PDB file of C-alpha atoms and ligand atoms in Angstrom:
ATOM      1  CA  MET A   1     -60.161 -39.751 -94.861  1.00  0.00           C
ATOM      2  CA  ILE A   2     -58.860 -38.515 -98.207  1.00  0.00           C
ATOM      3  CA  VAL A   3     -55.130 -37.771 -98.614  1.00  0.00           C
ATOM      4  CA  ALA A   4     -54.279 -35.887-101.827  1.00  0.00           C
ATOM      5  CA  ILE A   5     -50.743 -36.058-103.222  1.00  0.00           C
ATOM      6  CA  ASP A   6     -50.121 -33.802-106.231  1.00  0.00           C
ATOM      7  CA  GLY A   7     -46.985 -32.685-108.020  1.00  0.00           C
ATOM      8  CA  PRO A   8     -45.086 -32.697-111.311  1.00  0.00           C
ATOM      9  CA  ALA A   9     -43.783 -35.772-113.129  1.00  0.00           C
ATOM     10  CA  ALA A  10     -41.233 -37.863-111.205  1.00  0.00           C
ATOM     11  CA  SER A  11     -41.545 -35.790-108.018  1.00  0.00           C
ATOM     12  CA  GLY A  12     -41.861 -39.033-106.039  1.00  0.00           C
ATOM     13  CA  LYS A  13     -45.658 -39.129-105.814  1.00  0.00           C
ATOM     14  CA  SER A  14     -46.094 -42.832-106.592  1.00  0.00           C
ATOM     15  CA  THR A  15     -43.399 -44.130-104.283  1.00  0.00           C
ATOM     16  CA  VAL A  16     -44.515 -41.888-101.446  1.00  0.00           C
ATOM     17  CA  ALA A  17     -48.272 -42.428-101.947  1.00  0.00           C
ATOM     18  CA  LYS A  18     -47.883 -46.228-102.027  1.00  0.00           C
ATOM     19  CA  LEU A  19     -45.771 -46.285 -98.854  1.00  0.00           C
ATOM     20  CA  LEU A  20     -48.187 -43.925 -97.133  1.00  0.00           C
ATOM     21  CA  ALA A  21     -51.186 -46.072 -98.058  1.00  0.00           C
ATOM     22  CA  THR A  22     -49.399 -49.189 -96.810  1.00  0.00           C
ATOM     23  CA  ARG A  23     -48.275 -47.643 -93.527  1.00  0.00           C
ATOM     24  CA  LEU A  24     -51.654 -46.045 -92.846  1.00  0.00           C
ATOM     25  CA  GLY A  25     -53.688 -49.062 -93.999  1.00  0.00           C
ATOM     26  CA  MET A  26     -55.483 -46.959 -96.630  1.00  0.00           C
ATOM     27  CA  ALA A  27     -56.485 -47.678-100.225  1.00  0.00           C
ATOM     28  CA  TYR A  28     -54.362 -46.177-103.010  1.00  0.00           C
ATOM     29  CA  LEU A  29     -55.407 -44.649-106.324  1.00  0.00           C
ATOM     30  CA  ASP A  30     -52.963 -43.663-109.090  1.00  0.00           C
ATOM     31  CA  THR A  31     -54.999 -41.241-111.214  1.00  0.00           C
ATOM     32  CA  GLY A  32     -52.118 -40.719-113.661  1.00  0.00           C
ATOM     33  CA  ALA A  33     -52.338 -44.430-114.508  1.00  0.00           C
ATOM     34  CA  MET A  34     -55.976 -43.841-115.507  1.00  0.00           C
ATOM     35  CA  TYR A  35     -55.047 -41.078-117.990  1.00  0.00           C
ATOM     36  CA  ARG A  36     -52.182 -43.247-119.233  1.00  0.00           C
ATOM     37  CA  ALA A  37     -54.506 -46.214-119.755  1.00  0.00           C
ATOM     38  CA  LEU A  38     -56.878 -44.052-121.746  1.00  0.00           C
ATOM     39  CA  ALA A  39     -54.007 -42.662-123.857  1.00  0.00           C
ATOM     40  CA  VAL A  40     -52.805 -46.204-124.618  1.00  0.00           C
ATOM     41  CA  GLU A  41     -56.324 -47.224-125.621  1.00  0.00           C
ATOM     42  CA  ALA A  42     -56.590 -44.169-127.895  1.00  0.00           C
ATOM     43  CA  LEU A  43     -53.322 -45.157-129.612  1.00  0.00           C
ATOM     44  CA  GLU A  44     -54.504 -48.765-129.897  1.00  0.00           C
ATOM     45  CA  ARG A  45     -57.770 -47.713-131.570  1.00  0.00           C
ATOM     46  CA  GLY A  46     -56.127 -45.119-133.805  1.00  0.00           C
ATOM     47  CA  VAL A  47     -58.023 -42.213-132.223  1.00  0.00           C
ATOM     48  CA  HIS A  48     -56.334 -38.960-133.208  1.00  0.00           C
ATOM     49  CA  LEU A  49     -54.800 -37.248-130.171  1.00  0.00           C
ATOM     50  CA  SER A  50     -56.067 -33.859-131.351  1.00  0.00           C
ATOM     51  CA  ASP A  51     -59.666 -35.077-131.710  1.00  0.00           C
ATOM     52  CA  ALA A  52     -61.162 -33.869-128.411  1.00  0.00           C
ATOM     53  CA  ASP A  53     -64.672 -35.183-129.165  1.00  0.00           C
ATOM     54  CA  ALA A  54     -63.445 -38.697-129.997  1.00  0.00           C
ATOM     55  CA  LEU A  55     -61.223 -38.757-126.893  1.00  0.00           C
ATOM     56  CA  THR A  56     -64.118 -37.603-124.717  1.00  0.00           C
ATOM     57  CA  ALA A  57     -66.382 -40.289-126.175  1.00  0.00           C
ATOM     58  CA  LEU A  58     -63.675 -42.884-125.524  1.00  0.00           C
ATOM     59  CA  ALA A  59     -63.297 -41.717-121.898  1.00  0.00           C
ATOM     60  CA  HIS A  60     -67.028 -42.213-121.345  1.00  0.00           C
ATOM     61  CA  GLU A  61     -67.061 -45.568-123.110  1.00  0.00           C
ATOM     62  CA  VAL A  62     -64.149 -47.412-121.504  1.00  0.00           C
ATOM     63  CA  GLU A  63     -63.682 -48.488-117.925  1.00  0.00           C
ATOM     64  CA  VAL A  64     -60.278 -48.282-116.300  1.00  0.00           C
ATOM     65  CA  SER A  65     -59.849 -50.703-113.414  1.00  0.00           C
ATOM     66  CA  PHE A  66     -57.134 -51.845-111.034  1.00  0.00           C
ATOM     67  CA  GLU A  67     -56.303 -55.278-109.682  1.00  0.00           C
ATOM     68  CA  HIS A  68     -54.089 -56.673-106.960  1.00  0.00           C
ATOM     69  CA  GLU A  69     -51.312 -59.068-107.862  1.00  0.00           C
ATOM     70  CA  SER A  70     -51.368 -61.981-105.456  1.00  0.00           C
ATOM     71  CA  GLY A  71     -49.670 -61.055-102.197  1.00  0.00           C
ATOM     72  CA  SER A  72     -49.667 -57.331-102.907  1.00  0.00           C
ATOM     73  CA  PRO A  73     -51.757 -55.147-100.588  1.00  0.00           C
ATOM     74  CA  LEU A  74     -51.951 -52.398-103.224  1.00  0.00           C
ATOM     75  CA  PRO A  75     -53.379 -52.601-106.742  1.00  0.00           C
ATOM     76  CA  THR A  76     -50.529 -53.193-109.173  1.00  0.00           C
ATOM     77  CA  ARG A  77     -52.230 -54.050-112.465  1.00  0.00           C
ATOM     78  CA  VAL A  78     -54.180 -51.666-114.696  1.00  0.00           C
ATOM     79  CA  PHE A  79     -56.873 -52.724-117.161  1.00  0.00           C
ATOM     80  CA  VAL A  80     -58.855 -50.957-119.858  1.00  0.00           C
ATOM     81  CA  ASP A  81     -62.105 -52.797-120.456  1.00  0.00           C
ATOM     82  CA  GLY A  82     -60.445 -55.968-119.192  1.00  0.00           C
ATOM     83  CA  ARG A  83     -57.227 -55.611-121.273  1.00  0.00           C
ATOM     84  CA  ASP A  84     -54.059 -55.589-119.149  1.00  0.00           C
ATOM     85  CA  VAL A  85     -52.103 -52.403-120.002  1.00  0.00           C
ATOM     86  CA  THR A  86     -49.833 -52.352-116.930  1.00  0.00           C
ATOM     87  CA  ARG A  87     -46.591 -52.388-118.918  1.00  0.00           C
ATOM     88  CA  GLU A  88     -47.795 -50.401-121.920  1.00  0.00           C
ATOM     89  CA  ILE A  89     -48.748 -47.345-119.864  1.00  0.00           C
ATOM     90  CA  ARG A  90     -45.122 -46.775-118.782  1.00  0.00           C
ATOM     91  CA  THR A  91     -43.491 -46.651-122.228  1.00  0.00           C
ATOM     92  CA  PRO A  92     -42.094 -43.429-123.781  1.00  0.00           C
ATOM     93  CA  GLU A  93     -44.991 -43.603-126.326  1.00  0.00           C
ATOM     94  CA  ALA A  94     -47.505 -43.494-123.475  1.00  0.00           C
ATOM     95  CA  ASP A  95     -45.522 -40.666-121.844  1.00  0.00           C
ATOM     96  CA  SER A  96     -45.870 -38.602-125.025  1.00  0.00           C
ATOM     97  CA  ALA A  97     -49.540 -39.394-125.641  1.00  0.00           C
ATOM     98  CA  VAL A  98     -50.816 -38.827-122.110  1.00  0.00           C
ATOM     99  CA  SER A  99     -50.425 -35.038-121.906  1.00  0.00           C
ATOM    100  CA  PRO A 100     -52.634 -34.181-124.917  1.00  0.00           C
ATOM    101  CA  VAL A 101     -55.205 -36.783-123.828  1.00  0.00           C
ATOM    102  CA  SER A 102     -55.350 -35.490-120.241  1.00  0.00           C
ATOM    103  CA  ALA A 103     -55.631 -31.874-121.434  1.00  0.00           C
ATOM    104  CA  VAL A 104     -59.113 -32.486-122.897  1.00  0.00           C
ATOM    105  CA  ALA A 105     -61.804 -31.078-120.566  1.00  0.00           C
ATOM    106  CA  GLY A 106     -64.344 -33.779-121.510  1.00  0.00           C
ATOM    107  CA  VAL A 107     -61.811 -36.519-120.790  1.00  0.00           C
ATOM    108  CA  ARG A 108     -61.095 -35.010-117.385  1.00  0.00           C
ATOM    109  CA  ALA A 109     -64.771 -34.767-116.456  1.00  0.00           C
ATOM    110  CA  ALA A 110     -65.252 -38.480-117.209  1.00  0.00           C
ATOM    111  CA  MET A 111     -62.072 -39.483-115.363  1.00  0.00           C
ATOM    112  CA  VAL A 112     -62.803 -37.315-112.312  1.00  0.00           C
ATOM    113  CA  ASP A 113     -66.206 -39.014-111.953  1.00  0.00           C
ATOM    114  CA  GLN A 114     -64.536 -42.440-112.036  1.00  0.00           C
ATOM    115  CA  GLN A 115     -61.843 -41.294-109.598  1.00  0.00           C
ATOM    116  CA  ARG A 116     -64.356 -40.000-107.041  1.00  0.00           C
ATOM    117  CA  ARG A 117     -66.310 -43.237-107.272  1.00  0.00           C
ATOM    118  CA  ILE A 118     -63.233 -45.450-106.862  1.00  0.00           C
ATOM    119  CA  ALA A 119     -61.779 -43.378-103.997  1.00  0.00           C
ATOM    120  CA  ARG A 120     -65.006 -43.129-102.013  1.00  0.00           C
ATOM    121  CA  ALA A 121     -65.700 -46.875-102.028  1.00  0.00           C
ATOM    122  CA  PRO A 122     -63.125 -47.627 -99.303  1.00  0.00           C
ATOM    123  CA  LEU A 123     -63.223 -45.494 -96.158  1.00  0.00           C
ATOM    124  CA  HIS A 124     -59.746 -44.034 -96.456  1.00  0.00           C
ATOM    125  CA  THR A 125     -57.813 -43.407 -99.662  1.00  0.00           C
ATOM    126  CA  VAL A 126     -54.512 -41.868-100.716  1.00  0.00           C
ATOM    127  CA  LEU A 127     -54.789 -40.427-104.237  1.00  0.00           C
ATOM    128  CA  GLU A 128     -51.939 -39.177-106.359  1.00  0.00           C
ATOM    129  CA  GLY A 129     -52.200 -36.955-109.421  1.00  0.00           C
ATOM    130  CA  ARG A 130     -52.101 -33.365-110.613  1.00  0.00           C
ATOM    131  CA  ASP A 131     -55.503 -31.967-109.623  1.00  0.00           C
ATOM    132  CA  ILE A 132     -56.540 -34.050-106.607  1.00  0.00           C
ATOM    133  CA  GLY A 133     -56.346 -31.213-104.075  1.00  0.00           C
ATOM    134  CA  THR A 134     -57.696 -28.594-106.490  1.00  0.00           C
ATOM    135  CA  VAL A 135     -60.468 -30.400-108.417  1.00  0.00           C
ATOM    136  CA  VAL A 136     -61.084 -34.060-107.562  1.00  0.00           C
ATOM    137  CA  PHE A 137     -61.208 -33.616-103.769  1.00  0.00           C
ATOM    138  CA  PRO A 138     -60.924 -29.898-102.960  1.00  0.00           C
ATOM    139  CA  ASP A 139     -62.084 -30.778 -99.434  1.00  0.00           C
ATOM    140  CA  ALA A 140     -59.435 -33.528 -98.933  1.00  0.00           C
ATOM    141  CA  ASP A 141     -58.394 -33.939 -95.293  1.00  0.00           C
ATOM    142  CA  VAL A 142     -54.685 -33.626 -96.091  1.00  0.00           C
ATOM    143  CA  LYS A 143     -53.226 -32.052 -99.234  1.00  0.00           C
ATOM    144  CA  VAL A 144     -49.572 -32.359-100.164  1.00  0.00           C
ATOM    145  CA  PHE A 145     -47.760 -30.888-103.160  1.00  0.00           C
ATOM    146  CA  LEU A 146     -44.466 -32.679-103.826  1.00  0.00           C
ATOM    147  CA  THR A 147     -41.731 -30.993-105.825  1.00  0.00           C
ATOM    148  CA  ALA A 148     -38.065 -31.692-106.553  1.00  0.00           C
ATOM    149  CA  ALA A 149     -35.381 -30.023-108.648  1.00  0.00           C
ATOM    150  CA  THR A 150     -35.685 -30.929-112.339  1.00  0.00           C
ATOM    151  CA  HIS A 151     -32.283 -32.610-112.513  1.00  0.00           C
ATOM    152  CA  GLU A 152     -33.167 -34.737-109.478  1.00  0.00           C
ATOM    153  CA  ARG A 153     -36.506 -35.782-110.987  1.00  0.00           C
ATOM    154  CA  ALA A 154     -34.731 -36.657-114.236  1.00  0.00           C
ATOM    155  CA  ARG A 155     -32.157 -38.699-112.319  1.00  0.00           C
ATOM    156  CA  ARG A 156     -34.893 -40.658-110.501  1.00  0.00           C
ATOM    157  CA  ARG A 157     -36.903 -41.277-113.684  1.00  0.00           C
ATOM    158  CA  THR A 158     -33.782 -42.413-115.610  1.00  0.00           C
ATOM    159  CA  ILE A 159     -33.138 -45.083-112.947  1.00  0.00           C
ATOM    160  CA  ASP A 160     -36.834 -46.070-113.112  1.00  0.00           C
ATOM    161  CA  MET A 161     -36.717 -46.494-116.883  1.00  0.00           C
ATOM    162  CA  LEU A 162     -33.523 -48.551-116.662  1.00  0.00           C
ATOM    163  CA  HIS A 163     -35.183 -50.895-114.156  1.00  0.00           C
ATOM    164  CA  ARG A 164     -38.079 -51.285-116.559  1.00  0.00           C
ATOM    165  CA  GLY A 165     -35.690 -52.300-119.351  1.00  0.00           C
ATOM    166  CA  LEU A 166     -36.158 -48.967-121.172  1.00  0.00           C
ATOM    167  CA  PRO A 167     -32.730 -47.271-120.930  1.00  0.00           C
ATOM    168  CA  MET A 168     -32.612 -43.572-121.886  1.00  0.00           C
ATOM    169  CA  THR A 169     -30.036 -40.848-121.323  1.00  0.00           C
ATOM    170  CA  GLN A 170     -30.699 -38.518-118.390  1.00  0.00           C
ATOM    171  CA  GLU A 171     -30.647 -35.524-120.783  1.00  0.00           C
ATOM    172  CA  ASP A 172     -33.358 -37.108-122.897  1.00  0.00           C
ATOM    173  CA  VAL A 173     -35.439 -37.966-119.839  1.00  0.00           C
ATOM    174  CA  GLN A 174     -35.081 -34.406-118.517  1.00  0.00           C
ATOM    175  CA  ALA A 175     -36.137 -32.865-121.846  1.00  0.00           C
ATOM    176  CA  ARG A 176     -39.253 -35.071-121.911  1.00  0.00           C
ATOM    177  CA  LEU A 177     -40.102 -34.264-118.276  1.00  0.00           C
ATOM    178  CA  GLU A 178     -39.748 -30.533-118.934  1.00  0.00           C
ATOM    179  CA  SER A 179     -41.999 -30.668-121.971  1.00  0.00           C
ATOM    180  CA  ARG A 180     -44.650 -32.704-120.106  1.00  0.00           C
ATOM    181  CA  ASP A 181     -44.502 -30.307-117.112  1.00  0.00           C
ATOM    182  CA  LEU A 182     -44.928 -27.334-119.443  1.00  0.00           C
ATOM    183  CA  TYR A 183     -47.936 -28.989-121.077  1.00  0.00           C
ATOM    184  CA  ASP A 184     -49.490 -29.992-117.732  1.00  0.00           C
ATOM    185  CA  THR A 185     -49.033 -26.571-116.082  1.00  0.00           C
ATOM    186  CA  THR A 186     -50.214 -24.436-119.012  1.00  0.00           C
ATOM    187  CA  ARG A 187     -53.243 -26.413-120.221  1.00  0.00           C
ATOM    188  CA  GLU A 188     -56.631 -24.746-119.766  1.00  0.00           C
ATOM    189  CA  ALA A 189     -58.442 -27.650-118.070  1.00  0.00           C
ATOM    190  CA  SER A 190     -57.315 -28.166-114.441  1.00  0.00           C
ATOM    191  CA  PRO A 191     -53.663 -27.241-114.919  1.00  0.00           C
ATOM    192  CA  LEU A 192     -51.136 -28.650-112.459  1.00  0.00           C
ATOM    193  CA  MET A 193     -50.914 -26.218-109.539  1.00  0.00           C
ATOM    194  CA  CYS A 194     -50.393 -26.252-105.813  1.00  0.00           C
ATOM    195  CA  ALA A 195     -53.678 -25.805-103.919  1.00  0.00           C
ATOM    196  CA  PRO A 196     -53.491 -22.779-101.616  1.00  0.00           C
ATOM    197  CA  ASP A 197     -54.110 -25.005 -98.581  1.00  0.00           C
ATOM    198  CA  ALA A 198     -51.635 -27.750 -99.602  1.00  0.00           C
ATOM    199  CA  PHE A 199     -48.375 -28.438 -97.765  1.00  0.00           C
ATOM    200  CA  GLU A 200     -45.560 -28.065-100.295  1.00  0.00           C
ATOM    201  CA  ILE A 201     -42.634 -30.425 -99.736  1.00  0.00           C
ATOM    202  CA  ASP A 202     -39.431 -30.100-101.778  1.00  0.00           C
ATOM    203  CA  THR A 203     -38.070 -33.657-101.737  1.00  0.00           C
ATOM    204  CA  THR A 204     -34.744 -32.867-103.448  1.00  0.00           C
ATOM    205  CA  GLY A 205     -32.486 -33.508-100.462  1.00  0.00           C
ATOM    206  CA  MET A 206     -34.845 -35.831 -98.592  1.00  0.00           C
ATOM    207  CA  THR A 207     -35.006 -39.604 -98.323  1.00  0.00           C
ATOM    208  CA  ILE A 208     -38.292 -41.345 -99.144  1.00  0.00           C
ATOM    209  CA  ASP A 209     -38.780 -42.239 -95.467  1.00  0.00           C
ATOM    210  CA  GLU A 210     -38.322 -38.608 -94.430  1.00  0.00           C
ATOM    211  CA  VAL A 211     -41.022 -37.528 -96.878  1.00  0.00           C
ATOM    212  CA  VAL A 212     -43.414 -40.288 -95.782  1.00  0.00           C
ATOM    213  CA  ASP A 213     -42.815 -39.505 -92.085  1.00  0.00           C
ATOM    214  CA  ALA A 214     -43.513 -35.810 -92.701  1.00  0.00           C
ATOM    215  CA  ILE A 215     -46.850 -36.616 -94.370  1.00  0.00           C
ATOM    216  CA  ILE A 216     -47.813 -39.126 -91.681  1.00  0.00           C
ATOM    217  CA  GLY A 217     -47.266 -36.310 -89.190  1.00  0.00           C
ATOM    218  CA  LEU A 218     -49.760 -34.182 -91.143  1.00  0.00           C
ATOM    219  CA  VAL A 219     -52.280 -37.049 -91.289  1.00  0.00           C
ATOM    220  CA  GLU A 220     -51.988 -37.710 -87.572  1.00  0.00           C
ATOM    221  CA  ALA A 221     -52.554 -34.053 -86.809  1.00  0.00           C
ATOM    222  CA  ARG A 222     -55.907 -34.301 -88.681  1.00  0.00           C
ATOM    223  CA  ARG A 223     -57.151 -37.442 -86.956  1.00  0.00           C
TER     224      ARG A 223
HETATM  225  O1   DC B 301     -48.424 -39.120-112.687  1.00  0.00           O
HETATM  226  P1   DC B 301     -48.156 -39.580-114.127  1.00  0.00           P
HETATM  227  O2   DC B 301     -46.844 -39.101-114.672  1.00  0.00           O
HETATM  228  O3   DC B 301     -48.357 -41.031-114.317  1.00  0.00           O
HETATM  229  O4   DC B 301     -49.309 -38.835-114.970  1.00  0.00           O
HETATM  230  C1   DC B 301     -49.390 -38.984-116.358  1.00  0.00           C
HETATM  231  C2   DC B 301     -50.018 -37.753-116.983  1.00  0.00           C
HETATM  232  O5   DC B 301     -51.406 -37.699-116.668  1.00  0.00           O
HETATM  233  C3   DC B 301     -49.424 -36.430-116.576  1.00  0.00           C
HETATM  234  O6   DC B 301     -48.547 -35.958-117.581  1.00  0.00           O
HETATM  235  C4   DC B 301     -50.595 -35.488-116.437  1.00  0.00           C
HETATM  236  C5   DC B 301     -51.797 -36.367-116.407  1.00  0.00           C
HETATM  237  N1   DC B 301     -52.511 -36.355-115.125  1.00  0.00           N
HETATM  238  C6   DC B 301     -53.461 -35.383-114.956  1.00  0.00           C
HETATM  239  O7   DC B 301     -53.638 -34.542-115.814  1.00  0.00           O
HETATM  240  N2   DC B 301     -54.234 -35.384-113.830  1.00  0.00           N
HETATM  241  C7   DC B 301     -54.033 -36.293-112.874  1.00  0.00           C
HETATM  242  N3   DC B 301     -54.821 -36.270-111.782  1.00  0.00           N
HETATM  243  C8   DC B 301     -53.028 -37.280-113.015  1.00  0.00           C
HETATM  244  C9   DC B 301     -52.267 -37.274-114.156  1.00  0.00           C
END
C-alpha cells in the first residue's frame, strides 16, 4: 500500500507521516529531505543554483540514502554518497537553496526514479512531499493534501527552528515560507498542487492525533 502525503512547507507532513508510518507499521520516505540533500551537495561543490544541466548531472551522479539511528523504527539520518547531511539539510541556507534545485525538471526526473525504487522495496510505504499524489505515485492507495493557515505554519516552524538551535523571528519564518510556497506552486515542473482525488485536510485547529486518526480512517477504508 502506498500512502501519499502532500502539502506546503510546515503543514505538518513530517510529523503526521512519521506517526502514521509508526502506527500502521509501514516504511516512511521523506522526499523533501532528498531534494534538500541534493541542494546541500550542490552548495558544497559550488554548483551554481541556476545551472540546470549541472544540477541534473549531480542528481544522476549522487545517491541519497537514509539510515536508522539505533532504537528508531524510522530512518532518521540522511546521507549523500555516504556523507551525513542530517543537520545541514535543515539550515536556513538549505531552505533557500532547495526551491531552485527542486524546480529543475531533470533533477526531479532523477529523484522521482530514486523515490519509486526506495518506496517500492518495502510492501507498504508512507511518502511525504509535494508531488507524491500527482507524479510519483498517481495511483497511490490513499492521497492526502495537508494545509494550514500561513500564520499557524509559521508558528510551528519557528518552534521547530528554536528546538534545532536556530532561533528566528516568526515574521522572518513566515516571509521565508511564503516565498518558498510561491516558488513551489508556480514552478513549471510538477508544481505543488492538490491531486483531484486527494483528501484535503486543513490542520489549523486540529491536534496531531486528530489528523493522524483521520488519515488512519481513510487507510482502513481502503484495506
Ligand atoms: O518538505 P520540505 O520542506 O522538506 O521540502 C523541501 C523542498 O523540496 C520544498 O521547498 C519543495 C521541494 N520538494 C519537492 O519539490 N517535491 C517533493 N516531493 C518534496 C519536496
